[in-house]
Amino acid sequence: MTEMFHYSFMLRALGAAILVGGLCSTIGVYIVLKRLSFIGVGISHSAFGGISLGFLLGLNPVATAIPFAMAVAMTIGVISRKGRVSEDVAIGILFATAMALGVIFVTLAPADNVDLFGYLFGSILAVSASDLWLIGILSFAVIGTVILFFKELFFLSFDEELAKVSGLPVEKLHYLLLCLIAVSVVISIKLVGIVLVSALLVVPAATAFQLTRSFKPMMLLSALLGMVSGVVGLIFSYEFDLPSGATIVLTATAIFILSLILSPRARGIRLR
């Protein structure tokens, strides 16, 4: 197993797995507590349109996918809060529209520039040094924002009405959270793929929710579980020649199943 650490591409993959695992799992805590899992799925699949736009324009797909995914996230937020349709309907419409645009963009893009398989199912072993730098910068930017607005986002997650009464800009904070989810989704797509990235957002956080009783330990444990899932999944992927994205998600799911067996919540303990 130690021979895998002799290859530079594996070291880059491990670094990316740690960064993305920690990032997604941290943001995932807010997704789990606010029951935004379906929004995570909608944003992750909608990012396909932004990635395809990058191929069409000959630009870095991440550069086009981030504003595209953020626009979709903000639109979901606006429609669900101010529109006349429910949140799940808004997600369904935008999800389908963005995917349809993606198909059109891919059809119009030069065929030799399109490498959709890696973005659909993940290609962590193809992470370059520049990709790793970009993932690192964006990850620290998102985590830095979470730290900066930690108290406000904490309040928003547990009691939005009380947060509004207390004078917090609830709507702006909600849109900020959606944008953080969008950025986290896009920078994770290269590793686990559009199809699986929503699981990386939810599963480690759901596991931590089962095992902890307060917010800060839940966030720290979620980040740790995300990083462990990334590293262990990557090792299994290398040892057994399996798709890395799928192996990382299955590792996280196995840990979640174990947490259900060991969970204090099975004994009636509630999150405080």
PDB file of N, CA and C in Angstrom, residues 35-105:
ATOM      1  N   ARG A  35     -32.166  20.897   6.703  1.00  0.00           N
ATOM      2  CA  ARG A  35     -32.882  20.001   5.785  1.00  0.00           C
ATOM      3  C   ARG A  35     -32.850  20.532   4.345  1.00  0.00           C
ATOM      4  N   LEU A  36     -31.633  20.818   3.876  1.00  0.00           N
ATOM      5  CA  LEU A  36     -31.431  21.336   2.528  1.00  0.00           C
ATOM      6  C   LEU A  36     -30.849  20.294   1.583  1.00  0.00           C
ATOM      7  N   SER A  37     -30.996  19.029   1.926  1.00  0.00           N
ATOM      8  CA  SER A  37     -30.370  17.972   1.130  1.00  0.00           C
ATOM      9  C   SER A  37     -30.804  18.008  -0.328  1.00  0.00           C
ATOM     10  N   PHE A  38     -32.070  18.267  -0.565  1.00  0.00           N
ATOM     11  CA  PHE A  38     -32.568  18.292  -1.938  1.00  0.00           C
ATOM     12  C   PHE A  38     -31.983  19.471  -2.700  1.00  0.00           C
ATOM     13  N   ILE A  39     -31.740  20.588  -1.991  1.00  0.00           N
ATOM     14  CA  ILE A  39     -31.095  21.732  -2.634  1.00  0.00           C
ATOM     15  C   ILE A  39     -29.684  21.350  -3.056  1.00  0.00           C
ATOM     16  N   GLY A  40     -28.974  20.596  -2.203  1.00  0.00           N
ATOM     17  CA  GLY A  40     -27.631  20.133  -2.556  1.00  0.00           C
ATOM     18  C   GLY A  40     -27.640  19.290  -3.813  1.00  0.00           C
ATOM     19  N   VAL A  41     -28.622  18.418  -3.920  1.00  0.00           N
ATOM     20  CA  VAL A  41     -28.753  17.586  -5.125  1.00  0.00           C
ATOM     21  C   VAL A  41     -29.040  18.459  -6.350  1.00  0.00           C
ATOM     22  N   GLY A  42     -29.955  19.416  -6.187  1.00  0.00           N
ATOM     23  CA  GLY A  42     -30.311  20.285  -7.304  1.00  0.00           C
ATOM     24  C   GLY A  42     -29.134  21.116  -7.789  1.00  0.00           C
ATOM     25  N   ILE A  43     -28.378  21.691  -6.857  1.00  0.00           N
ATOM     26  CA  ILE A  43     -27.229  22.521  -7.238  1.00  0.00           C
ATOM     27  C   ILE A  43     -26.146  21.680  -7.906  1.00  0.00           C
ATOM     28  N   SER A  44     -25.884  20.500  -7.350  1.00  0.00           N
ATOM     29  CA  SER A  44     -24.824  19.654  -7.905  1.00  0.00           C
ATOM     30  C   SER A  44     -25.132  19.239  -9.335  1.00  0.00           C
ATOM     31  N   HIS A  45     -26.373  18.878  -9.592  1.00  0.00           N
ATOM     32  CA  HIS A  45     -26.729  18.474 -10.949  1.00  0.00           C
ATOM     33  C   HIS A  45     -26.857  19.685 -11.885  1.00  0.00           C
ATOM     34  N   SER A  46     -27.269  20.815 -11.335  1.00  0.00           N
ATOM     35  CA  SER A  46     -27.366  22.021 -12.153  1.00  0.00           C
ATOM     36  C   SER A  46     -25.992  22.505 -12.601  1.00  0.00           C
ATOM     37  N   ALA A  47     -24.956  22.176 -11.825  1.00  0.00           N
ATOM     38  CA  ALA A  47     -23.598  22.589 -12.186  1.00  0.00           C
ATOM     39  C   ALA A  47     -23.166  22.010 -13.525  1.00  0.00           C
ATOM     40  N   PHE A  48     -23.852  20.959 -13.967  1.00  0.00           N
ATOM     41  CA  PHE A  48     -23.562  20.371 -15.266  1.00  0.00           C
ATOM     42  C   PHE A  48     -23.686  21.411 -16.373  1.00  0.00           C
ATOM     43  N   GLY A  49     -24.673  22.300 -16.233  1.00  0.00           N
ATOM     44  CA  GLY A  49     -24.855  23.346 -17.240  1.00  0.00           C
ATOM     45  C   GLY A  49     -23.667  24.285 -17.284  1.00  0.00           C
ATOM     46  N   GLY A  50     -23.146  24.666 -16.118  1.00  0.00           N
ATOM     47  CA  GLY A  50     -21.993  25.552 -16.072  1.00  0.00           C
ATOM     48  C   GLY A  50     -20.727  24.912 -16.602  1.00  0.00           C
ATOM     49  N   ILE A  51     -20.546  23.635 -16.302  1.00  0.00           N
ATOM     50  CA  ILE A  51     -19.375  22.912 -16.807  1.00  0.00           C
ATOM     51  C   ILE A  51     -19.436  22.800 -18.327  1.00  0.00           C
ATOM     52  N   SER A  52     -20.610  22.480 -18.841  1.00  0.00           N
ATOM     53  CA  SER A  52     -20.777  22.370 -20.293  1.00  0.00           C
ATOM     54  C   SER A  52     -20.563  23.716 -20.983  1.00  0.00           C
ATOM     55  N   LEU A  53     -20.965  24.792 -20.309  1.00  0.00           N
ATOM     56  CA  LEU A  53     -20.746  26.130 -20.858  1.00  0.00           C
ATOM     57  C   LEU A  53     -19.245  26.418 -20.978  1.00  0.00           C
ATOM     58  N   GLY A  54     -18.476  25.954 -20.000  1.00  0.00           N
ATOM     59  CA  GLY A  54     -17.035  26.119 -20.064  1.00  0.00           C
ATOM     60  C   GLY A  54     -16.428  25.421 -21.269  1.00  0.00           C
ATOM     61  N   PHE A  55     -16.899  24.190 -21.538  1.00  0.00           N
ATOM     62  CA  PHE A  55     -16.428  23.467 -22.727  1.00  0.00           C
ATOM     63  C   PHE A  55     -16.790  24.220 -24.001  1.00  0.00           C
ATOM     64  N   LEU A  56     -17.995  24.790 -24.032  1.00  0.00           N
ATOM     65  CA  LEU A  56     -18.451  25.507 -25.226  1.00  0.00           C
ATOM     66  C   LEU A  56     -17.611  26.755 -25.478  1.00  0.00           C
ATOM     67  N   LEU A  57     -17.275  27.469 -24.419  1.00  0.00           N
ATOM     68  CA  LEU A  57     -16.541  28.724 -24.563  1.00  0.00           C
ATOM     69  C   LEU A  57     -15.029  28.532 -24.573  1.00  0.00           C
ATOM     70  N   GLY A  58     -14.589  27.295 -24.343  1.00  0.00           N
ATOM     71  CA  GLY A  58     -13.154  27.039 -24.304  1.00  0.00           C
ATOM     72  C   GLY A  58     -12.485  27.557 -23.050  1.00  0.00           C
ATOM     73  N   LEU A  59     -13.237  27.642 -21.951  1.00  0.00           N
ATOM     74  CA  LEU A  59     -12.721  28.133 -20.678  1.00  0.00           C
ATOM     75  C   LEU A  59     -12.603  26.985 -19.681  1.00  0.00           C
ATOM     76  N   ASN A  60     -11.915  27.258 -18.574  1.00  0.00           N
ATOM     77  CA  ASN A  60     -11.857  26.279 -17.488  1.00  0.00           C
ATOM     78  C   ASN A  60     -13.284  26.024 -16.990  1.00  0.00           C
ATOM     79  N   PRO A  61     -13.772  24.780 -17.019  1.00  0.00           N
ATOM     80  CA  PRO A  61     -15.154  24.503 -16.609  1.00  0.00           C
ATOM     81  C   PRO A  61     -15.484  24.974 -15.202  1.00  0.00           C
ATOM     82  N   VAL A  62     -14.502  24.950 -14.296  1.00  0.00           N
ATOM     83  CA  VAL A  62     -14.758  25.414 -12.934  1.00  0.00           C
ATOM     84  C   VAL A  62     -15.064  26.911 -12.919  1.00  0.00           C
ATOM     85  N   ALA A  63     -14.369  27.662 -13.780  1.00  0.00           N
ATOM     86  CA  ALA A  63     -14.558  29.117 -13.841  1.00  0.00           C
ATOM     87  C   ALA A  63     -15.968  29.485 -14.278  1.00  0.00           C
ATOM     88  N   THR A  64     -16.584  28.671 -15.115  1.00  0.00           N
ATOM     89  CA  THR A  64     -17.959  28.953 -15.547  1.00  0.00           C
ATOM     90  C   THR A  64     -18.985  28.271 -14.641  1.00  0.00           C
ATOM     91  N   ALA A  65     -18.606  27.136 -14.055  1.00  0.00           N
ATOM     92  CA  ALA A  65     -19.557  26.389 -13.228  1.00  0.00           C
ATOM     93  C   ALA A  65     -19.855  27.099 -11.914  1.00  0.00           C
ATOM     94  N   ILE A  66     -18.853  27.791 -11.330  1.00  0.00           N
ATOM     95  CA  ILE A  66     -19.085  28.450 -10.047  1.00  0.00           C
ATOM     96  C   ILE A  66     -20.153  29.545 -10.155  1.00  0.00           C
ATOM     97  N   PRO A  67     -20.028  30.529 -11.062  1.00  0.00           N
ATOM     98  CA  PRO A  67     -21.097  31.537 -11.152  1.00  0.00           C
ATOM     99  C   PRO A  67     -22.430  30.940 -11.610  1.00  0.00           C
ATOM    100  N   PHE A  68     -22.362  29.920 -12.471  1.00  0.00           N
ATOM    101  CA  PHE A  68     -23.587  29.279 -12.938  1.00  0.00           C
ATOM    102  C   PHE A  68     -24.312  28.615 -11.763  1.00  0.00           C
ATOM    103  N   ALA A  69     -23.574  27.840 -10.958  1.00  0.00           N
ATOM    104  CA  ALA A  69     -24.180  27.153  -9.815  1.00  0.00           C
ATOM    105  C   ALA A  69     -24.670  28.148  -8.765  1.00  0.00           C
ATOM    106  N   MET A  70     -23.916  29.226  -8.559  1.00  0.00           N
ATOM    107  CA  MET A  70     -24.351  30.246  -7.607  1.00  0.00           C
ATOM    108  C   MET A  70     -25.631  30.919  -8.082  1.00  0.00           C
ATOM    109  N   ALA A  71     -25.731  31.166  -9.397  1.00  0.00           N
ATOM    110  CA  ALA A  71     -26.949  31.775  -9.936  1.00  0.00           C
ATOM    111  C   ALA A  71     -28.147  30.858  -9.738  1.00  0.00           C
ATOM    112  N   VAL A  72     -27.945  29.558  -9.977  1.00  0.00           N
ATOM    113  CA  VAL A  72     -29.023  28.593  -9.757  1.00  0.00           C
ATOM    114  C   VAL A  72     -29.420  28.560  -8.286  1.00  0.00           C
ATOM    115  N   ALA A  73     -28.417  28.537  -7.387  1.00  0.00           N
ATOM    116  CA  ALA A  73     -28.690  28.501  -5.959  1.00  0.00           C
ATOM    117  C   ALA A  73     -29.472  29.728  -5.509  1.00  0.00           C
ATOM    118  N   MET A  74     -29.062  30.909  -5.982  1.00  0.00           N
ATOM    119  CA  MET A  74     -29.754  32.140  -5.611  1.00  0.00           C
ATOM    120  C   MET A  74     -31.181  32.157  -6.158  1.00  0.00           C
ATOM    121  N   THR A  75     -31.338  31.655  -7.375  1.00  0.00           N
ATOM    122  CA  THR A  75     -32.677  31.613  -7.968  1.00  0.00           C
ATOM    123  C   THR A  75     -33.591  30.682  -7.182  1.00  0.00           C
ATOM    124  N   ILE A  76     -33.056  29.536  -6.769  1.00  0.00           N
ATOM    125  CA  ILE A  76     -33.835  28.617  -5.924  1.00  0.00           C
ATOM    126  C   ILE A  76     -34.259  29.324  -4.642  1.00  0.00           C
ATOM    127  N   GLY A  77     -33.320  30.053  -4.039  1.00  0.00           N
ATOM    128  CA  GLY A  77     -33.631  30.762  -2.806  1.00  0.00           C
ATOM    129  C   GLY A  77     -34.700  31.816  -2.992  1.00  0.00           C
ATOM    130  N   VAL A  78     -34.588  32.591  -4.063  1.00  0.00           N
ATOM    131  CA  VAL A  78     -35.561  33.655  -4.320  1.00  0.00           C
ATOM    132  C   VAL A  78     -36.948  33.078  -4.599  1.00  0.00           C
ATOM    133  N   ILE A  79     -37.010  32.056  -5.463  1.00  0.00           N
ATOM    134  CA  ILE A  79     -38.306  31.472  -5.819  1.00  0.00           C
ATOM    135  C   ILE A  79     -38.964  30.827  -4.606  1.00  0.00           C
ATOM    136  N   SER A  80     -38.174  30.092  -3.805  1.00  0.00           N
ATOM    137  CA  SER A  80     -38.743  29.375  -2.670  1.00  0.00           C
ATOM    138  C   SER A  80     -39.211  30.319  -1.570  1.00  0.00           C
ATOM    139  N   ARG A  81     -38.583  31.510  -1.460  1.00  0.00           N
ATOM    140  CA  ARG A  81     -38.955  32.440  -0.403  1.00  0.00           C
ATOM    141  C   ARG A  81     -39.967  33.484  -0.857  1.00  0.00           C
ATOM    142  N   LYS A  82     -39.920  33.863  -2.124  1.00  0.00           N
ATOM    143  CA  LYS A  82     -40.775  34.959  -2.588  1.00  0.00           C
ATOM    144  C   LYS A  82     -41.720  34.546  -3.713  1.00  0.00           C
ATOM    145  N   GLY A  83     -41.510  33.378  -4.262  1.00  0.00           N
ATOM    146  CA  GLY A  83     -42.345  32.938  -5.372  1.00  0.00           C
ATOM    147  C   GLY A  83     -43.621  32.266  -4.905  1.00  0.00           C
ATOM    148  N   ARG A  84     -44.351  31.791  -5.873  1.00  0.00           N
ATOM    149  CA  ARG A  84     -45.633  31.148  -5.563  1.00  0.00           C
ATOM    150  C   ARG A  84     -45.570  29.635  -5.722  1.00  0.00           C
ATOM    151  N   VAL A  85     -44.366  29.114  -5.838  1.00  0.00           N
ATOM    152  CA  VAL A  85     -44.204  27.670  -5.943  1.00  0.00           C
ATOM    153  C   VAL A  85     -43.361  27.192  -4.780  1.00  0.00           C
ATOM    154  N   SER A  86     -43.501  25.938  -4.429  1.00  0.00           N
ATOM    155  CA  SER A  86     -42.752  25.387  -3.308  1.00  0.00           C
ATOM    156  C   SER A  86     -41.291  25.184  -3.688  1.00  0.00           C
ATOM    157  N   GLU A  87     -40.457  24.998  -2.667  1.00  0.00           N
ATOM    158  CA  GLU A  87     -39.022  24.869  -2.879  1.00  0.00           C
ATOM    159  C   GLU A  87     -38.683  23.664  -3.737  1.00  0.00           C
ATOM    160  N   ASP A  88     -39.328  22.517  -3.484  1.00  0.00           N
ATOM    161  CA  ASP A  88     -39.004  21.313  -4.245  1.00  0.00           C
ATOM    162  C   ASP A  88     -39.394  21.455  -5.714  1.00  0.00           C
ATOM    163  N   VAL A  89     -40.484  22.180  -5.984  1.00  0.00           N
ATOM    164  CA  VAL A  89     -40.877  22.426  -7.377  1.00  0.00           C
ATOM    165  C   VAL A  89     -39.859  23.337  -8.064  1.00  0.00           C
ATOM    166  N   ALA A  90     -39.418  24.378  -7.351  1.00  0.00           N
ATOM    167  CA  ALA A  90     -38.410  25.292  -7.910  1.00  0.00           C
ATOM    168  C   ALA A  90     -37.123  24.547  -8.227  1.00  0.00           C
ATOM    169  N   ILE A  91     -36.701  23.679  -7.316  1.00  0.00           N
ATOM    170  CA  ILE A  91     -35.481  22.895  -7.542  1.00  0.00           C
ATOM    171  C   ILE A  91     -35.645  21.987  -8.748  1.00  0.00           C
ATOM    172  N   GLY A  92     -36.803  21.327  -8.830  1.00  0.00           N
ATOM    173  CA  GLY A  92     -37.050  20.418  -9.947  1.00  0.00           C
ATOM    174  C   GLY A  92     -37.008  21.130 -11.291  1.00  0.00           C
ATOM    175  N   ILE A  93     -37.596  22.319 -11.354  1.00  0.00           N
ATOM    176  CA  ILE A  93     -37.618  23.077 -12.611  1.00  0.00           C
ATOM    177  C   ILE A  93     -36.216  23.529 -13.006  1.00  0.00           C
ATOM    178  N   LEU A  94     -35.486  24.120 -12.048  1.00  0.00           N
ATOM    179  CA  LEU A  94     -34.139  24.634 -12.349  1.00  0.00           C
ATOM    180  C   LEU A  94     -33.155  23.508 -12.608  1.00  0.00           C
ATOM    181  N   PHE A  95     -33.289  22.425 -11.884  1.00  0.00           N
ATOM    182  CA  PHE A  95     -32.459  21.232 -12.078  1.00  0.00           C
ATOM    183  C   PHE A  95     -32.588  20.763 -13.526  1.00  0.00           C
ATOM    184  N   ALA A  96     -33.833  20.576 -13.968  1.00  0.00           N
ATOM    185  CA  ALA A  96     -34.076  20.077 -15.324  1.00  0.00           C
ATOM    186  C   ALA A  96     -33.631  21.087 -16.381  1.00  0.00           C
ATOM    187  N   THR A  97     -33.890  22.368 -16.128  1.00  0.00           N
ATOM    188  CA  THR A  97     -33.510  23.404 -17.094  1.00  0.00           C
ATOM    189  C   THR A  97     -31.999  23.481 -17.264  1.00  0.00           C
ATOM    190  N   ALA A  98     -31.260  23.462 -16.140  1.00  0.00           N
ATOM    191  CA  ALA A  98     -29.801  23.537 -16.206  1.00  0.00           C
ATOM    192  C   ALA A  98     -29.205  22.309 -16.890  1.00  0.00           C
ATOM    193  N   MET A  99     -29.767  21.141 -16.616  1.00  0.00           N
ATOM    194  CA  MET A  99     -29.285  19.921 -17.271  1.00  0.00           C
ATOM    195  C   MET A  99     -29.556  19.987 -18.773  1.00  0.00           C
ATOM    196  N   ALA A 100     -30.735  20.497 -19.146  1.00  0.00           N
ATOM    197  CA  ALA A 100     -31.070  20.615 -20.570  1.00  0.00           C
ATOM    198  C   ALA A 100     -30.125  21.592 -21.268  1.00  0.00           C
ATOM    199  N   LEU A 101     -29.831  22.719 -20.612  1.00  0.00           N
ATOM    200  CA  LEU A 101     -28.867  23.667 -21.175  1.00  0.00           C
ATOM    201  C   LEU A 101     -27.497  23.013 -21.331  1.00  0.00           C
ATOM    202  N   GLY A 102     -27.131  22.190 -20.353  1.00  0.00           N
ATOM    203  CA  GLY A 102     -25.855  21.488 -20.414  1.00  0.00           C
ATOM    204  C   GLY A 102     -25.764  20.581 -21.624  1.00  0.00           C
ATOM    205  N   VAL A 103     -26.835  19.880 -21.903  1.00  0.00           N
ATOM    206  CA  VAL A 103     -26.859  18.990 -23.068  1.00  0.00           C
ATOM    207  C   VAL A 103     -26.688  19.793 -24.354  1.00  0.00           C
ATOM    208  N   ILE A 104     -27.377  20.944 -24.430  1.00  0.00           N
ATOM    209  CA  ILE A 104     -27.260  21.807 -25.612  1.00  0.00           C
ATOM    210  C   ILE A 104     -25.835  22.323 -25.760  1.00  0.00           C
ATOM    211  N   PHE A 105     -25.252  22.798 -24.669  1.00  0.00           N
ATOM    212  CA  PHE A 105     -23.889  23.339 -24.714  1.00  0.00           C
ATOM    213  C   PHE A 105     -22.881  22.276 -25.145  1.00  0.00           C
TER     214      PHE A 105
END
